[in-house]
Coordinates of C-alpha atoms in Angstrom, one line a residue:
M107 CA -15.8 -83.9 7.8
T108 CA -18.3 -81.1 7.3
F109 CA -18.6 -80.7 11.0
S110 CA -14.9 -80.0 11.2
I111 CA -15.0 -77.5 8.4
A112 CA -18.0 -75.8 10.0
R113 CA -16.2 -75.7 13.3
R114 CA -13.1 -74.1 11.7
L115 CA -15.3 -71.6 9.8
L116 CA -17.0 -70.6 13.1
G117 CA -13.6 -70.3 14.8
A118 CA -12.3 -68.1 12.0
I119 CA -15.5 -66.0 12.1
A120 CA -15.1 -65.7 15.9
A121 CA -11.5 -64.7 15.6
L122 CA -12.3 -62.1 12.9
G123 CA -15.2 -60.7 15.1
T124 CA -12.9 -60.4 18.1
A125 CA -10.2 -58.7 16.0
L126 CA -12.7 -56.2 14.6
A127 CA -14.2 -55.6 18.1
L128 CA -10.7 -54.9 19.5
T129 CA -9.8 -52.4 16.8
G130 CA -12.3 -49.9 18.1
C131 CA -11.5 -50.4 21.8
G132 CA -8.9 -47.7 21.9
Y133 CA -6.4 -49.6 24.0
N134 CA -3.5 -48.5 21.8
D135 CA -4.8 -44.9 21.7
F136 CA -4.8 -44.9 25.5
Q137 CA -1.1 -46.1 25.5
R138 CA -0.1 -43.4 23.0
L139 CA -2.0 -40.5 24.8
D140 CA -0.9 -41.6 28.2
E141 CA 2.7 -41.4 27.1
Q142 CA 2.1 -38.0 25.5
T143 CA 0.6 -36.8 28.8
K144 CA 3.6 -38.1 30.7
S145 CA 6.0 -36.5 28.3
A146 CA 4.2 -33.1 28.5
W147 CA 4.1 -33.3 32.3
S148 CA 7.8 -34.0 32.4
E149 CA 8.4 -30.8 30.4
V150 CA 6.3 -28.8 32.8
L151 CA 8.4 -30.2 35.7
N152 CA 11.6 -29.4 33.9
Q153 CA 10.6 -25.8 33.5
Y154 CA 9.5 -25.5 37.1
Q155 CA 12.8 -27.0 38.2
R156 CA 14.6 -24.5 36.0
R157 CA 12.8 -21.7 37.7
A158 CA 13.5 -23.1 41.2
D159 CA 17.2 -23.3 40.2
L160 CA 17.3 -19.6 39.3
I161 CA 15.8 -18.4 42.6
P162 CA 18.9 -18.8 44.9
N163 CA 20.9 -16.7 42.4
I164 CA 18.2 -14.0 42.3
V165 CA 17.9 -14.0 46.1
A166 CA 21.7 -13.8 46.5
T167 CA 21.8 -10.8 44.1
V168 CA 18.9 -9.0 45.7
K169 CA 20.4 -9.5 49.2
G170 CA 23.3 -7.4 48.1
E171 CA 21.0 -4.4 48.1
A172 CA 21.4 -3.1 51.7
N173 CA 17.9 -1.9 52.5
F174 CA 15.8 -4.4 50.5
E175 CA 12.7 -5.6 52.1
Q176 CA 13.7 -8.8 53.9
E177 CA 10.1 -10.0 54.2
T178 CA 9.7 -10.2 50.4
L179 CA 12.9 -12.3 50.1
T180 CA 11.8 -14.5 52.9
K181 CA 8.4 -15.2 51.2
V182 CA 10.2 -16.1 48.0
V183 CA 12.6 -18.5 49.8
E184 CA 9.7 -20.1 51.7
A185 CA 7.6 -20.5 48.6
R186 CA 10.5 -22.1 46.8
A187 CA 11.1 -24.5 49.7
K188 CA 7.4 -25.4 49.7
A189 CA 7.2 -25.9 45.9
T190 CA 10.3 -28.1 45.8
S191 CA 9.3 -30.1 48.8
I192 CA 6.5 -31.8 46.9
Q193 CA 7.6 -34.9 45.2
A194 CA 6.8 -34.2 41.5
T195 CA 6.6 -37.5 39.8
P196 CA 4.7 -38.6 36.6
E197 CA 2.2 -40.3 38.9
L198 CA 1.3 -37.0 40.5
V199 CA -1.0 -36.3 37.6
N200 CA -3.1 -39.4 38.5
N201 CA -3.7 -38.1 42.1
P202 CA -6.1 -35.1 41.9
E203 CA -5.4 -34.1 45.6
A204 CA -1.6 -34.2 45.2
F205 CA -1.9 -32.4 41.8
N206 CA -3.9 -29.6 43.3
K207 CA -1.4 -29.3 46.2
F208 CA 1.4 -29.1 43.7
Q209 CA -0.4 -26.4 41.6
A210 CA -1.1 -24.4 44.7
A211 CA 2.6 -24.5 45.8
Q212 CA 3.7 -23.4 42.3
G213 CA 1.1 -20.7 42.2
E214 CA 2.4 -19.4 45.6
L215 CA 6.0 -19.3 44.2
S216 CA 4.8 -17.4 41.1
S217 CA 3.1 -14.8 43.2
A218 CA 6.1 -14.4 45.5
L219 CA 8.4 -14.0 42.5
S220 CA 6.0 -11.4 41.0
R221 CA 6.0 -9.4 44.2
L222 CA 9.8 -9.6 44.3
L223 CA 10.1 -8.3 40.8
V224 CA 7.7 -5.5 41.5
V225 CA 9.5 -4.4 44.6
T226 CA 12.9 -4.4 42.9
E227 CA 11.6 -1.5 40.7
N228 CA 12.1 0.7 43.7
Y229 CA 15.9 0.0 43.9
P230 CA 17.9 1.8 41.2
N231 CA 21.1 0.2 42.2
L232 CA 19.5 -3.2 41.8
K233 CA 17.9 -2.3 38.5
A234 CA 21.3 -1.2 37.3
N235 CA 23.0 -4.4 38.4
Q236 CA 23.8 -6.4 35.2
G237 CA 23.8 -9.7 37.0
F238 CA 20.3 -9.1 38.3
Q239 CA 19.1 -8.0 34.9
D240 CA 20.5 -11.2 33.3
L241 CA 18.8 -13.3 36.0
R242 CA 15.5 -11.4 35.5
V243 CA 15.6 -12.0 31.8
Q244 CA 16.3 -15.7 32.4
L245 CA 13.4 -15.8 34.9
E246 CA 11.0 -14.2 32.4
G247 CA 12.1 -16.6 29.7
T248 CA 11.5 -19.5 32.1
E249 CA 8.1 -18.2 33.0
N250 CA 7.3 -18.1 29.2
R251 CA 8.6 -21.7 28.9
I252 CA 6.4 -22.8 31.8
T253 CA 3.4 -21.3 30.1
V254 CA 4.1 -23.1 26.8
A255 CA 4.8 -26.4 28.6
R256 CA 1.6 -26.1 30.6
G257 CA -0.3 -25.4 27.4
R258 CA 1.1 -28.5 25.8
Y259 CA 0.2 -30.5 28.9
V260 CA -3.3 -29.1 28.9
K261 CA -3.8 -30.2 25.3
A262 CA -2.3 -33.7 25.9
V263 CA -4.7 -34.2 28.9
Q264 CA -7.6 -32.9 26.9
D265 CA -7.0 -35.4 24.2
Y266 CA -6.6 -38.2 26.7
N267 CA -9.7 -37.2 28.7
V268 CA -11.8 -37.0 25.5
L269 CA -10.8 -40.6 24.7
A270 CA -11.5 -41.7 28.3
R271 CA -15.0 -40.2 28.2
S272 CA -16.1 -41.2 24.7
F273 CA -18.0 -44.3 23.8
P274 CA -16.9 -47.0 23.2
T275 CA -13.4 -46.2 24.5
N276 CA -14.8 -45.3 27.9
L277 CA -15.5 -49.0 28.3
T278 CA -11.8 -49.7 27.7
A279 CA -11.0 -47.0 30.2
M280 CA -13.1 -48.6 32.8
L281 CA -11.9 -52.1 32.1
F282 CA -8.2 -51.2 32.2
S283 CA -8.4 -48.4 34.8
Y284 CA -7.6 -45.4 32.8
P285 CA -9.2 -42.6 34.8
V286 CA -9.7 -39.0 33.7
K287 CA -6.6 -37.0 34.4
P288 CA -6.7 -33.7 36.3
N289 CA -5.8 -30.5 34.4
F290 CA -4.6 -27.0 35.2
T291 CA -7.4 -24.6 35.8
V292 CA -7.7 -20.8 35.3
Q293 CA -7.5 -20.2 39.0
N294 CA -4.1 -21.8 39.0
E295 CA -2.7 -19.5 36.4

C-alpha cells in the first residue's frame, strides 16, 4: 500500500514539475506574438495595396498634361508592376530573401512616386487640377499610413525576436522552429 502511495506522490510531483517547467517555455507567448506580427504585416500589405490602387488614377490624370515627361510616368508604371508582381503573403516575412526583394520593389515604387510628384511641380495646369490635387492628398495620406503600419510591424517583430533570442524561450523557439523574423531596415525607408 505505501508503495502505491509513494508512486502516486512521485507521479504528482513529476506532473507538477512538468507543468512548472512548461509555464516558462514561452510557447503561448510565441503564438500570441506570431499572430501580432502577422496582423501587423497584413496592415502593411493593406496600405501598400491602397497605394498601388491609387497609382493608375494618378498616371491617368498626369497623362492629360500634354508635354509631361513620359519617362517619369513609365518608371512609375514599371515600379508599380514590379511591386505588385511579388506575391505578398504572411509567409513572406519568414523568408528573408523574398522579404528583401519585396522591400526593394516597394522602395523603388516609393522613389518613382517621389520623382513623379517633384516633376509635377513644373506643370501649373496639373497643379491646378483638382482631381490631381485630391489624388496627391490621398497618396500622401497613404504614405503616412504605410509609415505607421511599418512602425507597428517593426515593433511586433522586435517583441517576437526578443522572445526568440532570450533564454529559456530560445530553446522553445529551436524546438518548435520559431526562427527570428526579418525586419525593415533604414536603407529600405
